[in-house]
Coordinates of C-alpha atoms in Angstrom, one line a residue:
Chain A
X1 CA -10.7 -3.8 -35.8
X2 CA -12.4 -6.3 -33.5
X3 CA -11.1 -9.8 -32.2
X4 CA -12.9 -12.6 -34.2
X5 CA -14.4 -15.7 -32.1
X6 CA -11.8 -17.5 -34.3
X7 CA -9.1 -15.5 -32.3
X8 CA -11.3 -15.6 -29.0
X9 CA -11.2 -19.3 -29.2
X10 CA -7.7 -20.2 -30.4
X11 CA -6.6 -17.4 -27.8
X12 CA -8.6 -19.7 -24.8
X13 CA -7.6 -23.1 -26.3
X14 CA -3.8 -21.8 -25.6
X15 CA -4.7 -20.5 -22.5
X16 CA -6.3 -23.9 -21.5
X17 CA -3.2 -25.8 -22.6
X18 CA -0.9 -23.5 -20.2
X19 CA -3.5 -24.2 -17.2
X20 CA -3.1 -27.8 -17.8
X21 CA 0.9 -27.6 -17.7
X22 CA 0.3 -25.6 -14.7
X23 CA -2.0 -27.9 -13.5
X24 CA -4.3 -25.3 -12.4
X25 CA -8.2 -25.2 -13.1
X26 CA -9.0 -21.9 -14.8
X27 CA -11.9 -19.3 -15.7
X28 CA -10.9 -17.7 -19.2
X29 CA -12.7 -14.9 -20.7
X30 CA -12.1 -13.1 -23.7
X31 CA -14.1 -9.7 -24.4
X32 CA -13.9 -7.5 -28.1
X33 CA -12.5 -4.2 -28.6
X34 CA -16.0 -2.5 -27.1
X35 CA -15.2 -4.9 -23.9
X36 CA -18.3 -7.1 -24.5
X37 CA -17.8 -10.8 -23.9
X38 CA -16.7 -13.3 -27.1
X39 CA -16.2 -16.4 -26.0
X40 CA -15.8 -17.8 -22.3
X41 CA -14.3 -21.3 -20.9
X42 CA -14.9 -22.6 -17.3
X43 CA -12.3 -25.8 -16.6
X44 CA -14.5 -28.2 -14.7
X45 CA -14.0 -27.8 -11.0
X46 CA -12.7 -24.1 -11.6
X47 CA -13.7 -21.4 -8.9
X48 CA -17.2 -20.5 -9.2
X49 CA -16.2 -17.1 -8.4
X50 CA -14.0 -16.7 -10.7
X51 CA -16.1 -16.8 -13.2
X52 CA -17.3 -13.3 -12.7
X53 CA -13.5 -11.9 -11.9
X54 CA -12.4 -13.3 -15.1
X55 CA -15.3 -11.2 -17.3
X56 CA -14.1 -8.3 -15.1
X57 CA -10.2 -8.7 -15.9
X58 CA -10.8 -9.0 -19.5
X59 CA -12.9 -6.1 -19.2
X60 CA -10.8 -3.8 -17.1
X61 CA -7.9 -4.7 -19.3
X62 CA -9.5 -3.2 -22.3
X63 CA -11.4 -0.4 -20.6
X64 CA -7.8 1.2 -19.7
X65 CA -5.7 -1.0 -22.5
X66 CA -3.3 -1.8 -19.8
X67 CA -2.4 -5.3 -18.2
X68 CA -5.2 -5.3 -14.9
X69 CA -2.0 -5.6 -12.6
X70 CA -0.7 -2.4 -13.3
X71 CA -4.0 -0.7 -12.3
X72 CA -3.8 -2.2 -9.0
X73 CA -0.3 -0.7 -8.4
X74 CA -2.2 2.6 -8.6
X75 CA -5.3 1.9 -6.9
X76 CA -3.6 1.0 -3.6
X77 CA -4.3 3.3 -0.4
X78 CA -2.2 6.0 -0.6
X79 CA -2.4 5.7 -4.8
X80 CA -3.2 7.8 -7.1
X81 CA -6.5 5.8 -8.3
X82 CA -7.3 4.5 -4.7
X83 CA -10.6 2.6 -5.3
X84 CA -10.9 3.1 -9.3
X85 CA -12.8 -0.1 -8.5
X86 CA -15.8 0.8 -7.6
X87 CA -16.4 2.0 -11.4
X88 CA -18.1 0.6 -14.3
X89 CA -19.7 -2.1 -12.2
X90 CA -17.0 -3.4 -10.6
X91 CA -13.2 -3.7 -11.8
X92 CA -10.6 -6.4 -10.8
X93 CA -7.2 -4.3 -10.8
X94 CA -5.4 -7.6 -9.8
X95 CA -2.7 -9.5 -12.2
X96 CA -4.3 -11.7 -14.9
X97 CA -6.1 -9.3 -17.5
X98 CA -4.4 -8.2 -20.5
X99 CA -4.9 -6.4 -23.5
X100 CA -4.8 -8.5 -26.8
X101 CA -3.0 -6.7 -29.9
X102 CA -3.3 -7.6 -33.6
X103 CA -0.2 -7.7 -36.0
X104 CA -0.1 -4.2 -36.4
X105 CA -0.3 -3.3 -33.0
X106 CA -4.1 -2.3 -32.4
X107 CA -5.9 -3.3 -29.6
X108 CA -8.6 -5.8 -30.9
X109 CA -9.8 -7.6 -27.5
X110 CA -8.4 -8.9 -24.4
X111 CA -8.3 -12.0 -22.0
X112 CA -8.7 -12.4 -18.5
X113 CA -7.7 -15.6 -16.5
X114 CA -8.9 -16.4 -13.1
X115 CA -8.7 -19.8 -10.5
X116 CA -4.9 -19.6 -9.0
X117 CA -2.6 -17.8 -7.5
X118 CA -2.2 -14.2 -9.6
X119 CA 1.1 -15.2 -11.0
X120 CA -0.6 -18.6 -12.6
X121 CA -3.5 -16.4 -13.7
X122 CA -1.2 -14.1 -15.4
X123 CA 1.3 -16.5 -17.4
X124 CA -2.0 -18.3 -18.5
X125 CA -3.7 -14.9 -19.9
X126 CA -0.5 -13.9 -21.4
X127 CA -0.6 -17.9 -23.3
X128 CA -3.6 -16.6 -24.9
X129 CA -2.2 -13.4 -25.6
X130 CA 0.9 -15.1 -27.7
X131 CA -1.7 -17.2 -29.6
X132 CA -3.0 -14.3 -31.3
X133 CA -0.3 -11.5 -31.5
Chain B
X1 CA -23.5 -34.8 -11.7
X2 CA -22.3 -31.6 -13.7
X3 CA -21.4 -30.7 -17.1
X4 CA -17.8 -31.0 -18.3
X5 CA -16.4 -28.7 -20.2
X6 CA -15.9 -31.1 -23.2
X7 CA -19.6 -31.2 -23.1
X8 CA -20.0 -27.9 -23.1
X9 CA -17.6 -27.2 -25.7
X10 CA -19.1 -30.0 -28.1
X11 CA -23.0 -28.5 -27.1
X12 CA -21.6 -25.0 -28.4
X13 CA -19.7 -26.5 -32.0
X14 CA -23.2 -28.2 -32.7
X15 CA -25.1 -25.1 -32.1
X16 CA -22.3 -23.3 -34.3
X17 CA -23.0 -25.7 -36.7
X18 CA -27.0 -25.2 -36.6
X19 CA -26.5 -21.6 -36.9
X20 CA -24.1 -21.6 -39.9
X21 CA -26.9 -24.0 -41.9
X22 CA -29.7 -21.4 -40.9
X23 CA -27.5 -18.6 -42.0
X24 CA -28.2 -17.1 -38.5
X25 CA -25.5 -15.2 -36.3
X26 CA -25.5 -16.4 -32.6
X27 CA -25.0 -15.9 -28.7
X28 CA -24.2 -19.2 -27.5
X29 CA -24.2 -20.0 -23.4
X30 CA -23.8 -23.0 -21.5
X31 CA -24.1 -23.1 -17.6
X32 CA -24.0 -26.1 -15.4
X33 CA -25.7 -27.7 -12.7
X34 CA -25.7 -24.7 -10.3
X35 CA -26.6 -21.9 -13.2
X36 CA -22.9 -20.7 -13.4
X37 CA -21.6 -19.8 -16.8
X38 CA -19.5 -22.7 -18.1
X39 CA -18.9 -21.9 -21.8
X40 CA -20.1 -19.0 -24.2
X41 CA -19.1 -18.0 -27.9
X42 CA -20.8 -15.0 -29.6
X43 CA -20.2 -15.2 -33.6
X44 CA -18.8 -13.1 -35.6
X45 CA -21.3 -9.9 -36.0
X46 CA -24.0 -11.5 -33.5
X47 CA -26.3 -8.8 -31.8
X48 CA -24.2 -7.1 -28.6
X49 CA -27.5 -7.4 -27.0
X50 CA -27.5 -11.0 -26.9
X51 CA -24.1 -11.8 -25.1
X52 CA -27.0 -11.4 -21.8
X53 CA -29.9 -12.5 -23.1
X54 CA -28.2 -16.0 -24.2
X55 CA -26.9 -16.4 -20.5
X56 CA -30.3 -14.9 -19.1
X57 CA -32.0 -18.0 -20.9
X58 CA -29.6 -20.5 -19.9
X59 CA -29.7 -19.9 -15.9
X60 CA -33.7 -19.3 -16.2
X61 CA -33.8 -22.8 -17.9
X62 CA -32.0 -24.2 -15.2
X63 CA -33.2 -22.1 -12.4
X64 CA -36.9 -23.7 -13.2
X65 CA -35.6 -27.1 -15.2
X66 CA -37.8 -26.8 -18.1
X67 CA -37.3 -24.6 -21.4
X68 CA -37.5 -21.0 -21.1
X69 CA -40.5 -20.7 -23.4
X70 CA -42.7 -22.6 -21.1
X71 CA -42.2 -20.2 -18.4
X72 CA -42.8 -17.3 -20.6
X73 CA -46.6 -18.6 -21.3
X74 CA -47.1 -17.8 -17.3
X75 CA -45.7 -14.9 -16.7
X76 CA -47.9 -12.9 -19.2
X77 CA -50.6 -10.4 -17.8
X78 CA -53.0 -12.4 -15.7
X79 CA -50.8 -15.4 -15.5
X80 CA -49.6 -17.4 -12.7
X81 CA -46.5 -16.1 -12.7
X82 CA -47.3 -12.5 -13.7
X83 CA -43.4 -10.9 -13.8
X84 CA -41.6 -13.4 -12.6
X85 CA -38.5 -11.5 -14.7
X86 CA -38.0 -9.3 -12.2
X87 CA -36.6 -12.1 -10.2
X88 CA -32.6 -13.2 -10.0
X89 CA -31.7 -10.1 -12.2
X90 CA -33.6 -10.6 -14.6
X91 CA -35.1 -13.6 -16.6
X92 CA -35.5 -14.3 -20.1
X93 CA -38.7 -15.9 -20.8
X94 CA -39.0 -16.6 -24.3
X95 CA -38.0 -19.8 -25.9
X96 CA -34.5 -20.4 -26.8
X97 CA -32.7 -21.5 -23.2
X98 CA -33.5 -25.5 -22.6
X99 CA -31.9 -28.1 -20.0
X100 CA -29.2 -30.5 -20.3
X101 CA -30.0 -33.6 -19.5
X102 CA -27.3 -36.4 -18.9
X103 CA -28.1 -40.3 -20.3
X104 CA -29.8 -41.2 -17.0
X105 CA -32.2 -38.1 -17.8
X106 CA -30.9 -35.9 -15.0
X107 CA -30.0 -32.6 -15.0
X108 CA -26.3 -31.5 -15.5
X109 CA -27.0 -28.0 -17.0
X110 CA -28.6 -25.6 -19.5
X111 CA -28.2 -23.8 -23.0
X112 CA -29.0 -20.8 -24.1
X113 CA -29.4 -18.8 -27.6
X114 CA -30.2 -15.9 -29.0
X115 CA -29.7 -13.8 -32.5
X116 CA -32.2 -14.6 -34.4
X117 CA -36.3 -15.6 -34.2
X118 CA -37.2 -17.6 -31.1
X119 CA -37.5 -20.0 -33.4
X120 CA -34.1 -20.0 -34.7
X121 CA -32.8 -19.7 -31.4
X122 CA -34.8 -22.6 -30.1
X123 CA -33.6 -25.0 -32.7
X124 CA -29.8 -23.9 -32.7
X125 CA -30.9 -24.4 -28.2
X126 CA -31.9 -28.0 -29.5
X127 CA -29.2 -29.0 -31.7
X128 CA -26.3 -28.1 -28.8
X129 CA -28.7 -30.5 -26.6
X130 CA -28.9 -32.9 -28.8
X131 CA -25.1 -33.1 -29.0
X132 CA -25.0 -34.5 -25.6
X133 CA -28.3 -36.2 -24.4
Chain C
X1 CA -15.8 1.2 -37.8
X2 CA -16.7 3.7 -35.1
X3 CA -18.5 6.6 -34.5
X4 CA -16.2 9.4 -34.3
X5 CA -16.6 12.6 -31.4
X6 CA -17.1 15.0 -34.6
X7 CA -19.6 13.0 -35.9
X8 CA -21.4 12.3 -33.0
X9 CA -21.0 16.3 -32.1
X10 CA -22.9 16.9 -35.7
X11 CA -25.3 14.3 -35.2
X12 CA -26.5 16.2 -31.8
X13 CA -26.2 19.4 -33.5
X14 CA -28.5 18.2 -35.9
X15 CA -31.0 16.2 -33.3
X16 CA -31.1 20.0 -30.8
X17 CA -31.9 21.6 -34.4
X18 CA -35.1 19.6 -35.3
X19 CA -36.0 19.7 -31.2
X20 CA -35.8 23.8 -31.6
X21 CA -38.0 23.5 -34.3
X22 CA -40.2 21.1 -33.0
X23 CA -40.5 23.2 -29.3
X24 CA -39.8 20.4 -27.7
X25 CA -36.9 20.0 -24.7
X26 CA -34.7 16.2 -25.5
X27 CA -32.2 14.6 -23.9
X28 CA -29.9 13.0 -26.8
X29 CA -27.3 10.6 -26.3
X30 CA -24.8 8.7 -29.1
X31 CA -23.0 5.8 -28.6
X32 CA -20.3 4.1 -30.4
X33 CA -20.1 1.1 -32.3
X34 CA -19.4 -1.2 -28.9
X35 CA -22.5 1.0 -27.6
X36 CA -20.0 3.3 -25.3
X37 CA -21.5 6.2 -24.6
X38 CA -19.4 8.9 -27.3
X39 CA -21.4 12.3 -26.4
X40 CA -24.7 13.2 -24.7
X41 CA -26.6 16.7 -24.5
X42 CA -29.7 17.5 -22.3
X43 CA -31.8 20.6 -23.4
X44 CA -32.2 23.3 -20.4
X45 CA -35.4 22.2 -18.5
X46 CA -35.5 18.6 -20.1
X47 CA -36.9 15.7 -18.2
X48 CA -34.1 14.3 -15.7
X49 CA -35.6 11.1 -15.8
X50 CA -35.1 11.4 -19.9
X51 CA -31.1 11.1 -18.9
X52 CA -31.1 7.0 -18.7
X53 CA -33.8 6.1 -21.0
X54 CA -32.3 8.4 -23.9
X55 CA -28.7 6.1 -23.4
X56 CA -30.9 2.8 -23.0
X57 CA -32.5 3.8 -26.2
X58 CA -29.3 4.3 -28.1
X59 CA -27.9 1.4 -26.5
X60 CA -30.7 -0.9 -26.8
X61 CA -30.7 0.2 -31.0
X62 CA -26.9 -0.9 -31.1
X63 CA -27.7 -3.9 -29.2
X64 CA -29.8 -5.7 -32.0
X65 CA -29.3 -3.2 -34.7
X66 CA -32.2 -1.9 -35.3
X67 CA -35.3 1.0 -34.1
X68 CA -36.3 0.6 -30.5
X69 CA -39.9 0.6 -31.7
X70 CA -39.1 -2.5 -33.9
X71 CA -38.4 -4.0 -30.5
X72 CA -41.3 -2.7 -28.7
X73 CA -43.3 -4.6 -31.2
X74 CA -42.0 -7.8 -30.4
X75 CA -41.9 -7.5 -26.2
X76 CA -45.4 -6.8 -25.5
X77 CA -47.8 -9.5 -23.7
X78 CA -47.7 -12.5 -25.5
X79 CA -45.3 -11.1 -28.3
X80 CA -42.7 -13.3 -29.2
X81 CA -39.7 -11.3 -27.3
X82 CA -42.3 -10.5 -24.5
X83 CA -40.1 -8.6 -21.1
X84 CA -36.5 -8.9 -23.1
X85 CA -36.4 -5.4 -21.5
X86 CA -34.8 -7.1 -18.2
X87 CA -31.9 -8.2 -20.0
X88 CA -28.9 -5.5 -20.3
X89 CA -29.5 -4.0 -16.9
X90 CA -32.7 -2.4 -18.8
X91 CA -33.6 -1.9 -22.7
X92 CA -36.0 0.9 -24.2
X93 CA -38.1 -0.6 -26.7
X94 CA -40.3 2.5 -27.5
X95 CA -39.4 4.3 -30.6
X96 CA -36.4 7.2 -30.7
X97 CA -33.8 5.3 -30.5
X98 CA -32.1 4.3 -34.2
X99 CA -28.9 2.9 -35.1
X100 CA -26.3 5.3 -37.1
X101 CA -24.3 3.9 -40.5
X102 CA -22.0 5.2 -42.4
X103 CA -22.2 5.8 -46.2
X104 CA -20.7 2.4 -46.7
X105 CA -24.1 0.8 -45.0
X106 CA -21.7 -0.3 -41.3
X107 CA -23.2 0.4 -38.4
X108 CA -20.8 2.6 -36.4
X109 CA -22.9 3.2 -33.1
X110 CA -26.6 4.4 -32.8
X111 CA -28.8 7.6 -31.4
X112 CA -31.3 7.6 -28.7
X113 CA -33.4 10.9 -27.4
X114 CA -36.3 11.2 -25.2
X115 CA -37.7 14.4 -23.7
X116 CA -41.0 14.5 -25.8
X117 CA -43.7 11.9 -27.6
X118 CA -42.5 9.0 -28.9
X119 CA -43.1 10.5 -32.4
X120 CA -41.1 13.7 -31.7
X121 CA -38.4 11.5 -29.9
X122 CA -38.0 9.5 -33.4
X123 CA -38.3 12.4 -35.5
X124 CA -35.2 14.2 -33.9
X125 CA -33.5 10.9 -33.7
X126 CA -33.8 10.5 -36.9
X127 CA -32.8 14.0 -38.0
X128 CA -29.4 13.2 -36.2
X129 CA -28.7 9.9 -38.4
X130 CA -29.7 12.2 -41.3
X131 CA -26.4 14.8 -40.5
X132 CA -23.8 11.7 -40.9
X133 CA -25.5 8.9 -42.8
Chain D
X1 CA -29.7 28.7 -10.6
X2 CA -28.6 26.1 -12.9
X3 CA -26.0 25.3 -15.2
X4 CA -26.9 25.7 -18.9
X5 CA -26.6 23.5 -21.8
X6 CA -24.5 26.3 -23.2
X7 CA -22.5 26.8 -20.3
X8 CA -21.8 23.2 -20.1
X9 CA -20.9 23.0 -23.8
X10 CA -18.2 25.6 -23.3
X11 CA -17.0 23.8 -20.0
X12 CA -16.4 20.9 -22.7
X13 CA -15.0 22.9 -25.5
X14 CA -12.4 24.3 -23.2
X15 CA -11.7 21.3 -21.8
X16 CA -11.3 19.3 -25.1
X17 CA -8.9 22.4 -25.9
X18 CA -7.0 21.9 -22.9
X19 CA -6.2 18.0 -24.0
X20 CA -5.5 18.6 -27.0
X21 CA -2.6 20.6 -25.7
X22 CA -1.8 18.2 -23.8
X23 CA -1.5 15.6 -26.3
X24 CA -4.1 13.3 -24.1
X25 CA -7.5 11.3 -24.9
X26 CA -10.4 12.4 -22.2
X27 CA -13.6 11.4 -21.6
X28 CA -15.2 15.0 -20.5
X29 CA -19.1 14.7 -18.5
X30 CA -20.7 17.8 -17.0
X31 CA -23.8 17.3 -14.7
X32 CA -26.0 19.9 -13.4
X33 CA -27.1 21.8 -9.7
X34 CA -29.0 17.7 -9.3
X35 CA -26.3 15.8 -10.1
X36 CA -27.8 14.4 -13.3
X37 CA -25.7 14.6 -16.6
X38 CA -26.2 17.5 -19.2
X39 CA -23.2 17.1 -21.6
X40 CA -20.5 14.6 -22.1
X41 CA -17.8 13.2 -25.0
X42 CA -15.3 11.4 -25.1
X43 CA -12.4 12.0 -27.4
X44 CA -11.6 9.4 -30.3
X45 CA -9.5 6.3 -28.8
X46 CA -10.1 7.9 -25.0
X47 CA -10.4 4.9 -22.4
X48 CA -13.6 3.0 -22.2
X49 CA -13.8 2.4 -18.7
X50 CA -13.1 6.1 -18.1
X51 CA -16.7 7.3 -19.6
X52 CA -18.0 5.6 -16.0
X53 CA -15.5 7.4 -14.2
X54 CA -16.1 10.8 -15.5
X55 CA -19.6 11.0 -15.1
X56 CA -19.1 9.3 -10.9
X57 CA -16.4 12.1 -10.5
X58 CA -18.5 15.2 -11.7
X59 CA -21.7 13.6 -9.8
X60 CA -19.1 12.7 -6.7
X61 CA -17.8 16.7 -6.5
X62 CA -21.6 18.0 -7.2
X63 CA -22.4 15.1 -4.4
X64 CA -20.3 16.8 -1.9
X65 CA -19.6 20.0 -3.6
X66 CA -16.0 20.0 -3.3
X67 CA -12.8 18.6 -5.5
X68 CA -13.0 14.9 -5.4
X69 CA -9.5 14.6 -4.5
X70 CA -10.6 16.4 -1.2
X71 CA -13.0 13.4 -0.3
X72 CA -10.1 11.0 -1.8
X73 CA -7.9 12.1 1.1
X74 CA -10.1 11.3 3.7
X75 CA -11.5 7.7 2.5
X76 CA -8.4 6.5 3.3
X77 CA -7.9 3.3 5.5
X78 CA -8.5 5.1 9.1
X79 CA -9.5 8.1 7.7
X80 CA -12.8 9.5 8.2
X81 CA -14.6 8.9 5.0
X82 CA -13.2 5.3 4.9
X83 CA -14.9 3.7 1.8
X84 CA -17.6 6.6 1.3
X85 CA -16.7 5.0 -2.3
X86 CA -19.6 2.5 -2.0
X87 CA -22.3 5.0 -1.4
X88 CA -24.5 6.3 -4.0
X89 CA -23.7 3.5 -6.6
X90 CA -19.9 4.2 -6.8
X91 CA -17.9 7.5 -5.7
X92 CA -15.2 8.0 -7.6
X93 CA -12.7 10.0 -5.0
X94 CA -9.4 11.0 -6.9
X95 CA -9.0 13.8 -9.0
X96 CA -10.5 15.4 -11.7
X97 CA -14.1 16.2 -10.4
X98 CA -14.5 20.0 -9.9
X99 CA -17.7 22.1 -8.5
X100 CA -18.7 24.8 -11.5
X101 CA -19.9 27.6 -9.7
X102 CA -21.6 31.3 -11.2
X103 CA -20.0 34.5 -10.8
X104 CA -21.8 34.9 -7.4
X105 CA -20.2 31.7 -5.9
X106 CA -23.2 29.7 -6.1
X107 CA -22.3 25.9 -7.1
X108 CA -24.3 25.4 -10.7
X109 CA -23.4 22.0 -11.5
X110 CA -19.8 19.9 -11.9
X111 CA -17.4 19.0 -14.6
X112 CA -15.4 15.2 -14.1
X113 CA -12.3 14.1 -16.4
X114 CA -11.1 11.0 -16.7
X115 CA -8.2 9.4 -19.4
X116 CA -5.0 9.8 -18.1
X117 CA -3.2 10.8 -14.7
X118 CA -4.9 12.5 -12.6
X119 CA -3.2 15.5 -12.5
X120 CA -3.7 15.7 -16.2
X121 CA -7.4 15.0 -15.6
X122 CA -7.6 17.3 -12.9
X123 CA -5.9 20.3 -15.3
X124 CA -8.4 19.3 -17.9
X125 CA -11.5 19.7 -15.4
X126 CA -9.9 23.1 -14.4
X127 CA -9.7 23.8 -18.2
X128 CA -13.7 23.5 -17.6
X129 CA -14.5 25.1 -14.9
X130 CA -12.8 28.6 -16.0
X131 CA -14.9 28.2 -19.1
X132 CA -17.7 29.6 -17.0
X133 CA -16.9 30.9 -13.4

């Protein structure tokens, strides 16, 4: 099963909403279940940076089907997967990629959120999560 | 000026729209002033290959302000611009990326296409354009 | 749908079969459905620089879903998709690379092998489709 | 000398054997005396961004002809290595990349896991390398 842009783009349309709440301005990218990209929204003023860390979450989260934060526990000096990073073309093992699921609990896609603090990017990924799921 | 968001969102629902009359399934990217990704939707069964290529001919149509086809006519064999693709990591020189003018004629960023033809992928280019211009 | 690891294992099986019987030494690489590499083999004294452009080939046939040399047609001076090989950090559009279906007509990932002509390169790509389609 | 195709298929079978008991998914690469790749697959459902990683670690202990988790320990901040993870388009430097060597104790080629822990990954590779030594 693969996210449909349907999905992708209620999932970033959620996610946009939450930013707005937050009052934060937001990269949001949302790849399919082969971690290529499906849809994509840059809120105007956003980090131009982020756009590229927000691909890479979204793309980390589904390479390992884990939320990007939790890689980043590992990765640490001293961890287990001390510079994992420097795979697959770059990973961002930071909060604010997550793994989306469909009904049934398959992993179909994920989201990842980039332009505030990694608590902000997080809560706003997981808004697009809870669109879908 | 830039592109807004809302632009680019309502360039990408009219190129959508172009694609569902041709019956053509598309890779849709919209970058801004500075050739950063703003907004991109890949349809439902769209070519994987074309997720770059759509973004390749969006920045090359803003990098050089004109549509990506006329840049292609130079950089054949022989040509004034012999291999320019080698350039920025990579161009895409056939048609289907074209600039986004705002009302005053200037600038504010670039679309690019691909899925199909060049044709197709020209006119779908054109008809998110035209949504704004 | 995706490729699975058996079926990929039988379609290399198959592809080292016809490369015996050819005399020939390949390099043959599958991918999945999200053009992930799924399984790769490289005949004893096969060309090292056949490693890459056998993936690229099976990538670049997943990519647009369809032959490489289909491609190749297209991309050369003053063909319509002329140097799309710079997108995708780097496509193969010479023939021997072929996407895989299963019975039900889905593409579920595709085959690319190099190590030979680009007539023997098809002919044991295509005698790899052959052991799952 | 040089490892073998065969040799490097039965480094694989012994290693998918070795996650099946296990009960894990593993992405499985072996690369030859010249660090290039001679056999890989990845098990159904296995991590996506861990085909990357296995390949880096069996080129990364080939590299450097020792366990990766040796060069992990000394890439540490202040450590000696520090960062040797940027070299060579991406070390991977944690474990699961072992040195194959013939029964005279002349390194032949490498095997790299990557899917879950990395002692798990690290047991598979050793799975491997006992396939041939």
């Amino acid at each position: 099963m693969n996210i449909t842009l349907d999905q992708a783009k209620n999932a970033i349309k959620a996610a946009l909403a939450k930013a707005g709440e937050l009052g934060v301005k937001m990269n949001i990218a949302v790849v399919d279940s082969g971690a290529n990209l499906t849809a994509f929204a840059r809120m105007d003023g956003a980090w131009l940076g982020s756009v590229d860390i927000s691909i890479k979450k979204a793309r980390t989260a589904r390479f390992f089907d884990m939320n990007t934060g939790e890689i980043g526990k590992l990765s640490q000096p001293g961890g287990s997967l001390y510079n994992i990073e420097h795979s697959n073309n770059g990973l961002i093992t930071f909060p604010g990629g997550i793994p989306i699921r469909d009904n049934s609990g398959q992993i179909i896609g994920a989201i990842g959120v980039s332009g505030s603090t990694v608590e902000d990017d997080h809560a706003v990924a997981e808004a697009g999560v809870q669109a879908i799921s």
